[in-house]
PDB file of C-alpha atoms in Angstrom:
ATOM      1  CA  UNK A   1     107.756  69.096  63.197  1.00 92.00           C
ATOM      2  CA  UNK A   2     110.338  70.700  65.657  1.00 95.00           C
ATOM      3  CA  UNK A   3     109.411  73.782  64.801  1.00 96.00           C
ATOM      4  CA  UNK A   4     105.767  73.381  65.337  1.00 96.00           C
ATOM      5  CA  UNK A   5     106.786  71.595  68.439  1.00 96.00           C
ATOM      6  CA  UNK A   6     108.482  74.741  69.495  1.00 97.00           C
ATOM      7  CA  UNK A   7     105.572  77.086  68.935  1.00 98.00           C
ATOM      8  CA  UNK A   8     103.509  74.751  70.913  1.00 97.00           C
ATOM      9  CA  UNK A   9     105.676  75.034  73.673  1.00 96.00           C
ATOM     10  CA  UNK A  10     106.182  78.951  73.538  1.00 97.00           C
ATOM     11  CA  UNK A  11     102.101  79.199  73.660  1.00 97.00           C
ATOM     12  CA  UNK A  12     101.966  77.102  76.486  1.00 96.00           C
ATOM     13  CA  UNK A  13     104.908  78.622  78.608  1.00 96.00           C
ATOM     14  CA  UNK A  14     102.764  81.953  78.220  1.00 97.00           C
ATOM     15  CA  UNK A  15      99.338  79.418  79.063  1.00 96.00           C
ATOM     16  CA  UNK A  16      97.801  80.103  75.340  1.00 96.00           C
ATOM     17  CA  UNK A  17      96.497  76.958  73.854  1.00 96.00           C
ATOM     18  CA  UNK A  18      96.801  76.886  70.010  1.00 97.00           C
ATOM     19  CA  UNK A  19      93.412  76.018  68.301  1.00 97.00           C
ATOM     20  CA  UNK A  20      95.093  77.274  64.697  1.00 97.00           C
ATOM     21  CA  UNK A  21      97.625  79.470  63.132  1.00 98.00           C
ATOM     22  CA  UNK A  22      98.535  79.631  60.048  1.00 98.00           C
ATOM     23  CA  UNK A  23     102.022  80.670  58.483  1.00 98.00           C
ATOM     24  CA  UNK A  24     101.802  82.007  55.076  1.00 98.00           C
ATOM     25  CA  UNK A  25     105.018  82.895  53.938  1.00 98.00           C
ATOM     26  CA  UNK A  26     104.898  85.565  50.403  1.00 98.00           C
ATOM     27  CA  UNK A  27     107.238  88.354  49.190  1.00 98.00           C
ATOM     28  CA  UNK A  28     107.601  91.764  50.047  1.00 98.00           C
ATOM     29  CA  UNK A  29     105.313  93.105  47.598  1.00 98.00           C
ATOM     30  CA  UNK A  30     102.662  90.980  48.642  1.00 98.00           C
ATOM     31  CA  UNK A  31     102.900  91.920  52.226  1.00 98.00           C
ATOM     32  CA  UNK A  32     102.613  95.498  51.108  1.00 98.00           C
ATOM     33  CA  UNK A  33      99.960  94.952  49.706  1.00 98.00           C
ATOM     34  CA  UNK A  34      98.036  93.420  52.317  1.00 98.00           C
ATOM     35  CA  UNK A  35      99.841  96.144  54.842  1.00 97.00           C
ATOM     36  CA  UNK A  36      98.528  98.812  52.727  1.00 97.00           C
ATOM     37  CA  UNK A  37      94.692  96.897  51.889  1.00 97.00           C
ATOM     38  CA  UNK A  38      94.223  95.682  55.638  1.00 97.00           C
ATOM     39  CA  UNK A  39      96.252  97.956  58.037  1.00 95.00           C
ATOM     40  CA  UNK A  40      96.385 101.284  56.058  1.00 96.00           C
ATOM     41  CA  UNK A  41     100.279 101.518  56.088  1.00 95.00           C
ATOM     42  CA  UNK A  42     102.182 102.260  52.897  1.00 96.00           C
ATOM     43  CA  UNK A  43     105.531 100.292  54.190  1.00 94.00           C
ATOM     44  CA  UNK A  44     107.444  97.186  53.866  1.00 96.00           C
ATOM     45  CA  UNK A  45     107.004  94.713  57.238  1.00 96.00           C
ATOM     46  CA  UNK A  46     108.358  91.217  57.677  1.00 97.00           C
ATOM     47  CA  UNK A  47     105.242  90.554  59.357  1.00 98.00           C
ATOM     48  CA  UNK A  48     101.531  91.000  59.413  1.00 98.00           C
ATOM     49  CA  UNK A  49      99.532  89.205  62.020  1.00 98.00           C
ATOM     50  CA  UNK A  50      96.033  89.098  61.960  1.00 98.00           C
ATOM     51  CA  UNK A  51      93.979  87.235  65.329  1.00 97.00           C
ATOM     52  CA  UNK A  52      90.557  85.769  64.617  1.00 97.00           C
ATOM     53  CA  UNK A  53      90.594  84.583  68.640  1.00 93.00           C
ATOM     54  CA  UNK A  54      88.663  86.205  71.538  1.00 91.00           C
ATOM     55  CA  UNK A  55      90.620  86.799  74.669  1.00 86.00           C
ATOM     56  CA  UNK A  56      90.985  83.557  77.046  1.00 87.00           C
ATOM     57  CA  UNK A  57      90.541  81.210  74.421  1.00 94.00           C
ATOM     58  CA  UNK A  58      92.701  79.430  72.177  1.00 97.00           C
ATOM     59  CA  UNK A  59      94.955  81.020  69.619  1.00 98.00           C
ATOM     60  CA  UNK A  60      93.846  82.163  66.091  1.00 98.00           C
ATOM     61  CA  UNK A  61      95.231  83.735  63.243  1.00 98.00           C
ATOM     62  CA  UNK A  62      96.665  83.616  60.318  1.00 98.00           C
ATOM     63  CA  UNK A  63     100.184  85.281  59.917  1.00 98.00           C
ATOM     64  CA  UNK A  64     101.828  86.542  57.101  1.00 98.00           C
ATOM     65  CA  UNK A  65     105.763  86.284  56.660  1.00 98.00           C
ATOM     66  CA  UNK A  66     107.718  87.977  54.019  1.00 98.00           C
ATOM     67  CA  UNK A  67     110.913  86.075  53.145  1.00 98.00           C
ATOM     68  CA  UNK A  68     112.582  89.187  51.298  1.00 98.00           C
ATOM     69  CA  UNK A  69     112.608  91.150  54.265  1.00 98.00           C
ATOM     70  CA  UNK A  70     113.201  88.215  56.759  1.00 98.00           C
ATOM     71  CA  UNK A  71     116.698  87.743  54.639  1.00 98.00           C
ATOM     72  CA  UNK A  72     117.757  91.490  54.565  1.00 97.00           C
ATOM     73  CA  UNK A  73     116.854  91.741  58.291  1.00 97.00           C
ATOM     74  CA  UNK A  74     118.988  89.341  59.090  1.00 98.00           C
ATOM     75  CA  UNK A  75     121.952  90.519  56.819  1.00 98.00           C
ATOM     76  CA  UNK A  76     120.967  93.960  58.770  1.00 97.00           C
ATOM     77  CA  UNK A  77     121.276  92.391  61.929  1.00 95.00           C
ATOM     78  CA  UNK A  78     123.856  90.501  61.331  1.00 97.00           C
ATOM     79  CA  UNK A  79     122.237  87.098  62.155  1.00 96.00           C
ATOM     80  CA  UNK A  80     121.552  83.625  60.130  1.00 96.00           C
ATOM     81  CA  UNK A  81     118.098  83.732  58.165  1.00 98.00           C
ATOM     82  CA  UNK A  82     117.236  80.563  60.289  1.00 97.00           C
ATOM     83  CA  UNK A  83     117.385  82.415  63.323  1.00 97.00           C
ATOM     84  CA  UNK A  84     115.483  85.704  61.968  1.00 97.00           C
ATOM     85  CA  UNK A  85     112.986  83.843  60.348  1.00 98.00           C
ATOM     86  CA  UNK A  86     111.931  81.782  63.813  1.00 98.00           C
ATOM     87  CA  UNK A  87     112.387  85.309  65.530  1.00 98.00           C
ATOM     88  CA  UNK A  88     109.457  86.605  63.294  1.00 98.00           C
ATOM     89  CA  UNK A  89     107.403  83.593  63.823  1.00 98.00           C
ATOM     90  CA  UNK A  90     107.244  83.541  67.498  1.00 98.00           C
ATOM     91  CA  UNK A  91     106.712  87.802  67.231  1.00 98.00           C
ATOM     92  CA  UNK A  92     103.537  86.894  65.580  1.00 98.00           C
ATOM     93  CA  UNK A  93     102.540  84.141  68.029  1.00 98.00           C
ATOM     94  CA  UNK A  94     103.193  86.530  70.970  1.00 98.00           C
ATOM     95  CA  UNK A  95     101.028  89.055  69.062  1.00 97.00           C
ATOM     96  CA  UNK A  96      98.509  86.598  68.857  1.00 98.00           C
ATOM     97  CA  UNK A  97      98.747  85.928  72.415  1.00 97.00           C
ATOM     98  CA  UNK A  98      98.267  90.167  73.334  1.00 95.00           C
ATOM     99  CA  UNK A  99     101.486  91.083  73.392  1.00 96.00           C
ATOM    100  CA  UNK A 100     101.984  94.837  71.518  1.00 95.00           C
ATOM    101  CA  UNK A 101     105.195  96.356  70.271  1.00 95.00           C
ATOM    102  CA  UNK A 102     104.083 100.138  69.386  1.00 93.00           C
ATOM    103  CA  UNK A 103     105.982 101.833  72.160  1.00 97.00           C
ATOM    104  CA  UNK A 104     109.904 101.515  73.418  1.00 97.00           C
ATOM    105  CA  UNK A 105     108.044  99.657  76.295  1.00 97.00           C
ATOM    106  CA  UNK A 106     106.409  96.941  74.841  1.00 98.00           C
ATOM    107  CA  UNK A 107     109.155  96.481  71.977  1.00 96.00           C
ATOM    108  CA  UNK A 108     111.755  95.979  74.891  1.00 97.00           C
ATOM    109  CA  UNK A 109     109.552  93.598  76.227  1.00 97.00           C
ATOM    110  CA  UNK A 110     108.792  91.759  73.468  1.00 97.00           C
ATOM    111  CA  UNK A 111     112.166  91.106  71.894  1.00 96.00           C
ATOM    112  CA  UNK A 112     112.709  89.852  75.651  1.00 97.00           C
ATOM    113  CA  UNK A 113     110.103  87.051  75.265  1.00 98.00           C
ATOM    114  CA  UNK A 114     111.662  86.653  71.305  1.00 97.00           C
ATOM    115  CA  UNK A 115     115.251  86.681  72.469  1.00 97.00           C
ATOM    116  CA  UNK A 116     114.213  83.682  75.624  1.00 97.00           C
ATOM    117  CA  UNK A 117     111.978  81.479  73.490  1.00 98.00           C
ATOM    118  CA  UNK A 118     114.737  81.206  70.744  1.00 97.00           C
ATOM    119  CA  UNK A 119     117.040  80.360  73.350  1.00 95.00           C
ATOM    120  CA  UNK A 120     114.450  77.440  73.349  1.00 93.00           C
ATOM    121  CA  UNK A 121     114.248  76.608  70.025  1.00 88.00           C
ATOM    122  CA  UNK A 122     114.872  72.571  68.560  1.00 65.00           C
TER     123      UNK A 122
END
């Protein structure tokens, strides 16, 4: 419940209403898989977003999490898994709300808007 409670809040902060998302958390394989089936890349992620919303309306999507690499990112990063693993749930959120990270630019400013709404967190 806090946790939903917190994405709730981060989508309203950026004035995104939530109409559904859903979290489905696999393993790395499986995330390759649908990386490689849906998205044409051939590498690991932690996270594959996809948005089923039109702009100006309520978020959604469905977002898939892989565990594996949530836990060796955050060994990598030297971090707790709790803290990783809400880090890549609120990436995907801001995704669904428009937010990109392919260039320096917009991967600055995302982990910007990751790195304030975890200082939010319950």
């Amino acid at each position: 419940k806090k946790t939903a409670s917190w994405i709730k809040s981060v989508a309203k902060a950026e004035g995104a209403p939530i109409k559904s998302i859903n979290y489905i958390f696999c393993n790395d394989e499986y995330l390759r898989e649908i990386n490689i089936r849906y998205l044409k890349h051939k590498t690991y992620t932690d996270i594959v977003t996809f948005n089923y919303g039109l702009p100006r309306e309520p978020l959604e999507g469905d977002i898939f999490i892989s565990i594996d690499r949530v836990k060796e990112n955050a060994l990598k990063f030297n971090d707790d898994f709790d803290t990783e693993l809400h880090r890549v749930i609120i990436h995907g959120v801001l995704h669904l709300i428009g937010y990109n990270d392919k260039s320096k630019t917009e991967k600055l400013a995302m982990r910007e808007k990751e790195d304030t709404y975890l200082s939010l967190r319950c």
